[in-house]
JSON list of N, CA and C in Angstrom, two decimals:
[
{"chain": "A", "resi": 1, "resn": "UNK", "atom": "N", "xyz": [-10.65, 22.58, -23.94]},
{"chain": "A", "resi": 1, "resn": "UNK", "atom": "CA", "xyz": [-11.24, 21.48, -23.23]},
{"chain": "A", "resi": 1, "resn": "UNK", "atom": "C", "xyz": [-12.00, 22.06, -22.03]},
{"chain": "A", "resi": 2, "resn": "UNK", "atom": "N", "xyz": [-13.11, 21.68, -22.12]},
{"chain": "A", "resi": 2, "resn": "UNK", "atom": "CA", "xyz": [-14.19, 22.34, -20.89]},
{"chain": "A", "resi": 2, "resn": "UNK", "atom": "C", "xyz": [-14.03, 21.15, -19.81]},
{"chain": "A", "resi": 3, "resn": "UNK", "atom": "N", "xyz": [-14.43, 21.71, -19.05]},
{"chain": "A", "resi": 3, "resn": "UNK", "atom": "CA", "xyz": [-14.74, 21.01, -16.83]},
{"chain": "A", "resi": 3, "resn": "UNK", "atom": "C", "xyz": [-15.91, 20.60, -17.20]},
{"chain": "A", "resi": 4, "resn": "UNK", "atom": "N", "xyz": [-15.79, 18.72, -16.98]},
{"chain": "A", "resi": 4, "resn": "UNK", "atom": "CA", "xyz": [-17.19, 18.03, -16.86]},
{"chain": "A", "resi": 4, "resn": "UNK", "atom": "C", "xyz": [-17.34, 17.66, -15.34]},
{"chain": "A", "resi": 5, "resn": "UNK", "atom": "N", "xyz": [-18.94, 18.30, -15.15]},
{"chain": "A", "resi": 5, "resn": "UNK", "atom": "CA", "xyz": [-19.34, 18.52, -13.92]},
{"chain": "A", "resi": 5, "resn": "UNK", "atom": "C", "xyz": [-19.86, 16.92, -13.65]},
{"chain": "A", "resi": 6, "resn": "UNK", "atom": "N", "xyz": [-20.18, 16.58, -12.09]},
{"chain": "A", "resi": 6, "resn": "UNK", "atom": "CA", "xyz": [-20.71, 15.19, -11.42]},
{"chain": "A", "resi": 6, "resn": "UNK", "atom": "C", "xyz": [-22.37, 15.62, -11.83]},
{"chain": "A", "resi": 7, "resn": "UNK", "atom": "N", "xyz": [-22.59, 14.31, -12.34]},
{"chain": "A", "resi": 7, "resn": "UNK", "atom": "CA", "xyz": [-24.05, 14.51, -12.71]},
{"chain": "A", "resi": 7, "resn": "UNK", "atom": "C", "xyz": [-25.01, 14.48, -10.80]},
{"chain": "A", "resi": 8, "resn": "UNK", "atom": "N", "xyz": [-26.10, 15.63, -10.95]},
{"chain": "A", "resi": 8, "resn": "UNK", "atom": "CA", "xyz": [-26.39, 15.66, -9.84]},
{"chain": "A", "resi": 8, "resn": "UNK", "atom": "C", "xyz": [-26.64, 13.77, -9.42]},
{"chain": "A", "resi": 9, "resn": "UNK", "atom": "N", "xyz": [-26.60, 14.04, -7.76]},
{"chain": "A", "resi": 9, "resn": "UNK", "atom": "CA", "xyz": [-27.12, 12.54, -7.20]},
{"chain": "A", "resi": 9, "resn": "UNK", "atom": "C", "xyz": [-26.19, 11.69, -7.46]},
{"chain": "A", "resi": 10, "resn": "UNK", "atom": "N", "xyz": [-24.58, 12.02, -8.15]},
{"chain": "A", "resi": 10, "resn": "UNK", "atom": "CA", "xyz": [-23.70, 11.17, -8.14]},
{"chain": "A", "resi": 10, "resn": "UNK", "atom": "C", "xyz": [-22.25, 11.57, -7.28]},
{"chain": "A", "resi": 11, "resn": "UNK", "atom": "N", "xyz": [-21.86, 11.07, -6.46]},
{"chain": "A", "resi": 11, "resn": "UNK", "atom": "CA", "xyz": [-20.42, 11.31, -6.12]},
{"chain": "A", "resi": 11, "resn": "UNK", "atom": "C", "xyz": [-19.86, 10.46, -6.44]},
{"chain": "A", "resi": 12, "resn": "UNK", "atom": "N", "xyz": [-18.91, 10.73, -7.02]},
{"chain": "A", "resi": 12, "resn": "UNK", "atom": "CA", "xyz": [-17.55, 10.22, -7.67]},
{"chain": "A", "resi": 12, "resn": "UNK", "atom": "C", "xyz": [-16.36, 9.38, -6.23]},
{"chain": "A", "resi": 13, "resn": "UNK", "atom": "N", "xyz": [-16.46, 10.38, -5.27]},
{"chain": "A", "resi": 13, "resn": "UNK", "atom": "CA", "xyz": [-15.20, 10.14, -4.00]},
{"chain": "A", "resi": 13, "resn": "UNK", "atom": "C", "xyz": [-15.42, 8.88, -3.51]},
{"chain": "A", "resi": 14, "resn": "UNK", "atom": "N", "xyz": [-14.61, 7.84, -3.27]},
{"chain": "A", "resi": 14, "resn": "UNK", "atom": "CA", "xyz": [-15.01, 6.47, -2.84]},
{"chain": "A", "resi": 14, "resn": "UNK", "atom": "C", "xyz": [-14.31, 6.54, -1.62]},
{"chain": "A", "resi": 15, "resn": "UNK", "atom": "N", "xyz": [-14.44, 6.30, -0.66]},
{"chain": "A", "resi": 15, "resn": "UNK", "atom": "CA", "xyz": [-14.15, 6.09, 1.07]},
{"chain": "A", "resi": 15, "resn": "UNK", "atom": "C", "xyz": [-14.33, 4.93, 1.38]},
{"chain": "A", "resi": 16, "resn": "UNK", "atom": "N", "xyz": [-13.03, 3.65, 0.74]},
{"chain": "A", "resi": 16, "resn": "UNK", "atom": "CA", "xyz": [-13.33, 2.56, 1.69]},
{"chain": "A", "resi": 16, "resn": "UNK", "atom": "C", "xyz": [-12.81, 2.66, 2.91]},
{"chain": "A", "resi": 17, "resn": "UNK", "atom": "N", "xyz": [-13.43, 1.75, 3.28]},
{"chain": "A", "resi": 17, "resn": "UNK", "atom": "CA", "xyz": [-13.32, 1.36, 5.22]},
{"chain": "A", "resi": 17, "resn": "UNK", "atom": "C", "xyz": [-11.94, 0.68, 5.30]},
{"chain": "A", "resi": 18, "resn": "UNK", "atom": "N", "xyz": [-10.94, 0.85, 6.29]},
{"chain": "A", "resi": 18, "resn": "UNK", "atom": "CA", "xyz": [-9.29, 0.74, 6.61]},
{"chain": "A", "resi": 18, "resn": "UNK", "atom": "C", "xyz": [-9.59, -1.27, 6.49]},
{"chain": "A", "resi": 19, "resn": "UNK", "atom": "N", "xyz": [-8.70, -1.20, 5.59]},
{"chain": "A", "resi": 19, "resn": "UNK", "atom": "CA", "xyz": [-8.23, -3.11, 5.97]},
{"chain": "A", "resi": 19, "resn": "UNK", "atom": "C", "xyz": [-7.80, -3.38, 7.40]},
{"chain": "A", "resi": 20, "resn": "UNK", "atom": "N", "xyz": [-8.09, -4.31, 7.87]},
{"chain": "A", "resi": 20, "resn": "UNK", "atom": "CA", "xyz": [-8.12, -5.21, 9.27]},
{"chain": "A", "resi": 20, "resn": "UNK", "atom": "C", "xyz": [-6.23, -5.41, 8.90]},
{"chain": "A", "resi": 21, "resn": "UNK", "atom": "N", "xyz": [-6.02, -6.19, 9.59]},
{"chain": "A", "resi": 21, "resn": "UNK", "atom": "CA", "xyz": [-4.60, -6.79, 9.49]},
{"chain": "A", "resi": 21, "resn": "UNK", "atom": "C", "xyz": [-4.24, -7.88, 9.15]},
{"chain": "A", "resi": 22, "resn": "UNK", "atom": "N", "xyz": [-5.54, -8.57, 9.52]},
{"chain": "A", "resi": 22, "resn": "UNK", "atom": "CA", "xyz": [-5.60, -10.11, 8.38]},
{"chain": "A", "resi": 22, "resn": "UNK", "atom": "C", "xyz": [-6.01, -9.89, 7.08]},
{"chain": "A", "resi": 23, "resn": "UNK", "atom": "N", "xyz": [-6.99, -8.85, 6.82]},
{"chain": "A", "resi": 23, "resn": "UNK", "atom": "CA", "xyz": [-7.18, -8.08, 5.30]},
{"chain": "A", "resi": 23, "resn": "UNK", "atom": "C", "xyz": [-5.67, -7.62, 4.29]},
{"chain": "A", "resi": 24, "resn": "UNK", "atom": "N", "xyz": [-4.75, -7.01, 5.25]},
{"chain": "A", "resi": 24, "resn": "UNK", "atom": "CA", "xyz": [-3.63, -6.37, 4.96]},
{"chain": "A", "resi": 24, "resn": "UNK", "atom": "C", "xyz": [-2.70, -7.64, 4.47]},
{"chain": "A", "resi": 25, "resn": "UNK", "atom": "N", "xyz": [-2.86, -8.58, 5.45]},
{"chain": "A", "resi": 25, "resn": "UNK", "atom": "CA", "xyz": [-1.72, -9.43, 5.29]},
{"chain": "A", "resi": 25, "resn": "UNK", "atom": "C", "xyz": [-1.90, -10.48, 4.16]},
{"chain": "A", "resi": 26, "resn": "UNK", "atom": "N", "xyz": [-3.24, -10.87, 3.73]},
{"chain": "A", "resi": 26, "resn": "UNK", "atom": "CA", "xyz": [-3.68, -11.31, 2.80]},
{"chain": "A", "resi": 26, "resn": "UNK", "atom": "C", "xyz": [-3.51, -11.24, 1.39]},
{"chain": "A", "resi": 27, "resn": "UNK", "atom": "N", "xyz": [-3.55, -9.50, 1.51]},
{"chain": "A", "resi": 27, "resn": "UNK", "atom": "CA", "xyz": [-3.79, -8.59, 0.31]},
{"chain": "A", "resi": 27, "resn": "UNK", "atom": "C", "xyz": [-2.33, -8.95, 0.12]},
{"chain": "A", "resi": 28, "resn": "UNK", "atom": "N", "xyz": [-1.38, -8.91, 0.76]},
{"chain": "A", "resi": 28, "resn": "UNK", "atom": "CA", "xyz": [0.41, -8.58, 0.88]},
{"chain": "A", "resi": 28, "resn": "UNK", "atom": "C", "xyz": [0.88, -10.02, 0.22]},
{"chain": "A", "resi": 29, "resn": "UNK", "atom": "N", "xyz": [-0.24, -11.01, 0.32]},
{"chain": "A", "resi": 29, "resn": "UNK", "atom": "CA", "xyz": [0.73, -12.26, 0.38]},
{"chain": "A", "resi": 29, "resn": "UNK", "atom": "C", "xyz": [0.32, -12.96, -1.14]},
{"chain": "A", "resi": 30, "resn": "UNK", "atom": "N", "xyz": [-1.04, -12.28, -1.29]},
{"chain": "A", "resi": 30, "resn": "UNK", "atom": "CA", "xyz": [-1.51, -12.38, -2.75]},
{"chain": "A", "resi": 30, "resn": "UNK", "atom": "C", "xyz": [-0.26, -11.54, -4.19]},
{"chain": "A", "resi": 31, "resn": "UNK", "atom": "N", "xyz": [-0.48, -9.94, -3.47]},
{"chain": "A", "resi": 31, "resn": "UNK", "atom": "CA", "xyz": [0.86, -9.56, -4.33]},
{"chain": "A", "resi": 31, "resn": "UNK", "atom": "C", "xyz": [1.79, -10.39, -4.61]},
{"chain": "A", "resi": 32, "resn": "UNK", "atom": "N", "xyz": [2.09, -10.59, -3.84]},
{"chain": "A", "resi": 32, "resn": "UNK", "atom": "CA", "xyz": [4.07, -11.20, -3.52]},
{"chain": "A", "resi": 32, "resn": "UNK", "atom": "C", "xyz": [3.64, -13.02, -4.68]},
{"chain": "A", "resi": 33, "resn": "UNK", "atom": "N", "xyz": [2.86, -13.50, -4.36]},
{"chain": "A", "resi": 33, "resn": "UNK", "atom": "CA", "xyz": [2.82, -14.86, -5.32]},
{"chain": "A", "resi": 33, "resn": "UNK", "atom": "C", "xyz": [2.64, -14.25, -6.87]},
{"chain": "A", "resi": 34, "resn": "UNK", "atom": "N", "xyz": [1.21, -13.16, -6.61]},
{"chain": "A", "resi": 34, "resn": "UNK", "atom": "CA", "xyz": [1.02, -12.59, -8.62]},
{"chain": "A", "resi": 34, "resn": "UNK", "atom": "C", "xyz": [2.74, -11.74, -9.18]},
{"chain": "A", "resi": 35, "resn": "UNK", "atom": "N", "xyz": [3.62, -11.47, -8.22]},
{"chain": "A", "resi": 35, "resn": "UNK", "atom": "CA", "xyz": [4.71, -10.85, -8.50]},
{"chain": "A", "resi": 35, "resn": "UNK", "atom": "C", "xyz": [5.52, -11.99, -9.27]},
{"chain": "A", "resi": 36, "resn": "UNK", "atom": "N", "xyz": [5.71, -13.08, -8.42]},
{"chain": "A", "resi": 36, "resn": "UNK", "atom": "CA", "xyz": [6.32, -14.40, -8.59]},
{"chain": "A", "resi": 36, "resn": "UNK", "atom": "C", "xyz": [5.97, -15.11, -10.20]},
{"chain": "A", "resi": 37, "resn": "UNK", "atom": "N", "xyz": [4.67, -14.83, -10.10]},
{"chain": "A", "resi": 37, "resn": "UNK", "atom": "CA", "xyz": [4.19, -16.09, -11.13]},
{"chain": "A", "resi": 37, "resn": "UNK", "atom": "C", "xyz": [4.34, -15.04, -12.37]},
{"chain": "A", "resi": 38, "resn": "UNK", "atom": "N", "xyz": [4.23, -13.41, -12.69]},
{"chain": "A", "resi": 38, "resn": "UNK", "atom": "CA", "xyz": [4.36, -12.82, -13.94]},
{"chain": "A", "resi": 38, "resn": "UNK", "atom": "C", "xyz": [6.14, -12.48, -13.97]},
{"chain": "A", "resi": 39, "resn": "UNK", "atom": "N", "xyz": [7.09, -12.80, -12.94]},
{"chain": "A", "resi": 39, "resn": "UNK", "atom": "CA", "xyz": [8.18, -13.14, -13.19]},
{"chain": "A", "resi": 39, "resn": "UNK", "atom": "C", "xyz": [8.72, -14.22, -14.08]},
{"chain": "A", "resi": 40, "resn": "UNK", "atom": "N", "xyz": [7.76, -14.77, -13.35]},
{"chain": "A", "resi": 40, "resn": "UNK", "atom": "CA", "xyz": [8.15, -16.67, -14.05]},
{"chain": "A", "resi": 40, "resn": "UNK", "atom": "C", "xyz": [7.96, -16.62, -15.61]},
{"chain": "A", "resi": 41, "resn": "UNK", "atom": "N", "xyz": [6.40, -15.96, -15.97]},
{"chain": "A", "resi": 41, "resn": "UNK", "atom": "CA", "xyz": [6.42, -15.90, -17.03]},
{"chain": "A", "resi": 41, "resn": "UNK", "atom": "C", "xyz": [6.85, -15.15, -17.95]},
{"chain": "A", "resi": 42, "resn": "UNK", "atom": "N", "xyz": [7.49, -14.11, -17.76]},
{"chain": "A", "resi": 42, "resn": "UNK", "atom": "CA", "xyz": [8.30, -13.38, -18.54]},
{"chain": "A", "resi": 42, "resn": "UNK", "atom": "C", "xyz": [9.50, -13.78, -19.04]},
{"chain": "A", "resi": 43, "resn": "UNK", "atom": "N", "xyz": [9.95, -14.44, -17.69]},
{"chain": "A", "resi": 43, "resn": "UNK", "atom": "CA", "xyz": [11.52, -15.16, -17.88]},
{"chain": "A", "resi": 43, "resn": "UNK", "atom": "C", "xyz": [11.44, -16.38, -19.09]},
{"chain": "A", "resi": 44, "resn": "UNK", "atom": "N", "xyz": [10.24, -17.16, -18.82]},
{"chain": "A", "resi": 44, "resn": "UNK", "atom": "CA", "xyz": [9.80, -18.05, -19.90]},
{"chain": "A", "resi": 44, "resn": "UNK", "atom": "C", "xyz": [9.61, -17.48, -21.37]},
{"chain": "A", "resi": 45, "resn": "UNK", "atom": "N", "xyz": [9.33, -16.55, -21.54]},
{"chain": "A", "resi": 45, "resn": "UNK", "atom": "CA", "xyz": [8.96, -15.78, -22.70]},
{"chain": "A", "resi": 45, "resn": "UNK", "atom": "C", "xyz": [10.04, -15.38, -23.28]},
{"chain": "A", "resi": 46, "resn": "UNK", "atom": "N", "xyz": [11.27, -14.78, -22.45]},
{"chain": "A", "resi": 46, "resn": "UNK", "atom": "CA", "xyz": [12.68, -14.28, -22.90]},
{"chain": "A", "resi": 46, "resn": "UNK", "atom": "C", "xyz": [13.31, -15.62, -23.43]},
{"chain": "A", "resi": 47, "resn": "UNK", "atom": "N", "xyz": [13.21, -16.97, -22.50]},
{"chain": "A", "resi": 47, "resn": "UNK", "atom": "CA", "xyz": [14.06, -17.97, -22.71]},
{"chain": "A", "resi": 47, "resn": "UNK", "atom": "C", "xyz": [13.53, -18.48, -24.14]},
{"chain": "A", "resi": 48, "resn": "UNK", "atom": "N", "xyz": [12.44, -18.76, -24.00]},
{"chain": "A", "resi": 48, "resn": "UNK", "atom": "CA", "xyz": [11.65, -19.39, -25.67]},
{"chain": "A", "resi": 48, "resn": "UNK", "atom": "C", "xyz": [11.89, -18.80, -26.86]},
{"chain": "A", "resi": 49, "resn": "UNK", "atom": "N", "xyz": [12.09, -17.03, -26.32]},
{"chain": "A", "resi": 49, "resn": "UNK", "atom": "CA", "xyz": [12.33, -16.42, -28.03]},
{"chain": "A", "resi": 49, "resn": "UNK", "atom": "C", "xyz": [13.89, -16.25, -28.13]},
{"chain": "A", "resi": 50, "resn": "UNK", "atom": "N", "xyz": [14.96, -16.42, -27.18]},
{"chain": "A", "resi": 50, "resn": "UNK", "atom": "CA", "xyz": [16.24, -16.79, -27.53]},
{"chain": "A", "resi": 50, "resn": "UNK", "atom": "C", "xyz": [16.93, -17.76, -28.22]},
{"chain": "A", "resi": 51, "resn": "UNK", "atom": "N", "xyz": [15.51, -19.08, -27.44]},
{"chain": "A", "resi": 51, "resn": "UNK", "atom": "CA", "xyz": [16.19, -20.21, -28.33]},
{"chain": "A", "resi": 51, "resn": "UNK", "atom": "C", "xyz": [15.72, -20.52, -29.51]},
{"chain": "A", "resi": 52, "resn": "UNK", "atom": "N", "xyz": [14.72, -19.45, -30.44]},
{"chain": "A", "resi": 52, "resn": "UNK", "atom": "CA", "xyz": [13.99, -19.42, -31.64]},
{"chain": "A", "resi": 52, "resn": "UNK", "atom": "C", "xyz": [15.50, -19.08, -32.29]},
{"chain": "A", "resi": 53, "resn": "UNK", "atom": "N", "xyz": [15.39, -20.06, -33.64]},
{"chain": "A", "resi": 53, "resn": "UNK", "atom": "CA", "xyz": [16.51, -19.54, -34.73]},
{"chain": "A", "resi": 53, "resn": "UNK", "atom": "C", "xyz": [16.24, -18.79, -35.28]},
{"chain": "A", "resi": 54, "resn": "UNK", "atom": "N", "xyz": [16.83, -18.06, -35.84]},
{"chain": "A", "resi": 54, "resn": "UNK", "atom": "CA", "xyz": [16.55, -16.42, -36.66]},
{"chain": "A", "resi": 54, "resn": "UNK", "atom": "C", "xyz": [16.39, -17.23, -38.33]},
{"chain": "A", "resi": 55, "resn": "UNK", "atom": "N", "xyz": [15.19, -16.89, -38.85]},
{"chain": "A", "resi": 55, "resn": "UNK", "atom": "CA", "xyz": [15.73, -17.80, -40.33]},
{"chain": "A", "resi": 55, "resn": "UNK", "atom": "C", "xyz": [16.41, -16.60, -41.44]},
{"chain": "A", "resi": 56, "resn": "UNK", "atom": "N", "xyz": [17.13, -17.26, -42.34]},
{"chain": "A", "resi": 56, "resn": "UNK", "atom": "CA", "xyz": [18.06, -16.41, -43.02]},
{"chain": "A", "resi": 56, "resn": "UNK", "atom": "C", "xyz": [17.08, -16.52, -44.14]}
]
Protein backbone atom coordinates (compact mmCIF):
# COMPACT_ATOMS: atom_id res chain seq x y z
CA UNK A 1 0.00 0.00 0.00
CA UNK A 2 1.59 3.31 -1.18
CA UNK A 3 1.32 7.15 0.75
CA UNK A 4 -1.40 9.21 -1.04
CA UNK A 5 -0.07 12.63 -1.20
CA UNK A 6 -2.60 16.17 -0.66
CA UNK A 7 -3.33 17.19 -4.07
CA UNK A 8 -1.37 20.51 -4.48
CA UNK A 9 -3.70 23.75 -3.35
CA UNK A 10 -5.49 21.40 -0.96
CA UNK A 11 -5.10 21.12 2.87
CA UNK A 12 -6.73 18.54 4.44
CA UNK A 13 -6.09 20.13 8.45
CA UNK A 14 -9.38 21.81 9.55
CA UNK A 15 -8.87 24.52 12.49
CA UNK A 16 -12.19 25.38 13.79
CA UNK A 17 -12.51 28.45 15.88
CA UNK A 18 -13.05 27.44 20.03
CA UNK A 19 -17.01 27.24 20.85
CA UNK A 20 -18.25 30.29 22.96
CA UNK A 21 -19.98 28.86 26.11
CA UNK A 22 -23.39 29.33 24.93
CA UNK A 23 -22.06 27.30 21.74
CA UNK A 24 -20.73 24.62 24.33
CA UNK A 25 -23.74 24.54 26.33
CA UNK A 26 -26.03 24.12 23.47
CA UNK A 27 -23.98 21.56 21.76
CA UNK A 28 -24.13 19.64 25.54
CA UNK A 29 -27.84 19.94 25.82
CA UNK A 30 -28.55 18.75 22.22
CA UNK A 31 -26.36 15.50 23.06
CA UNK A 32 -27.98 14.72 26.30
CA UNK A 33 -31.87 14.87 24.54
CA UNK A 34 -30.34 12.73 21.02
CA UNK A 35 -28.88 10.33 23.99
CA UNK A 36 -32.46 10.20 25.55
CA UNK A 37 -34.56 9.79 22.51
CA UNK A 38 -32.07 6.70 20.80
CA UNK A 39 -32.47 5.22 24.40
CA UNK A 40 -36.10 5.38 24.17
CA UNK A 41 -35.94 3.82 21.02
CA UNK A 42 -33.99 0.97 21.50
CA UNK A 43 -35.79 0.10 24.67
CA UNK A 44 -38.95 0.16 22.35
CA UNK A 45 -37.36 -2.13 19.91
CA UNK A 46 -36.22 -4.73 22.73
CA UNK A 47 -39.84 -4.49 24.27
CA UNK A 48 -41.76 -5.13 20.74
CA UNK A 49 -39.50 -8.09 19.73
CA UNK A 50 -40.01 -9.81 23.26
CA UNK A 51 -43.51 -9.61 23.05
CA UNK A 52 -43.39 -11.17 19.31
CA UNK A 53 -44.43 -15.01 19.66
CA UNK A 54 -41.87 -17.30 18.36
CA UNK A 55 -44.03 -19.42 15.74
CA UNK A 56 -43.50 -23.18 16.03
Amino acid sequence: MGHIAEPKGVDFLIKSPPLTDKEREELSEHIKKRKIELKRKSESKRKSKSKEKPKA
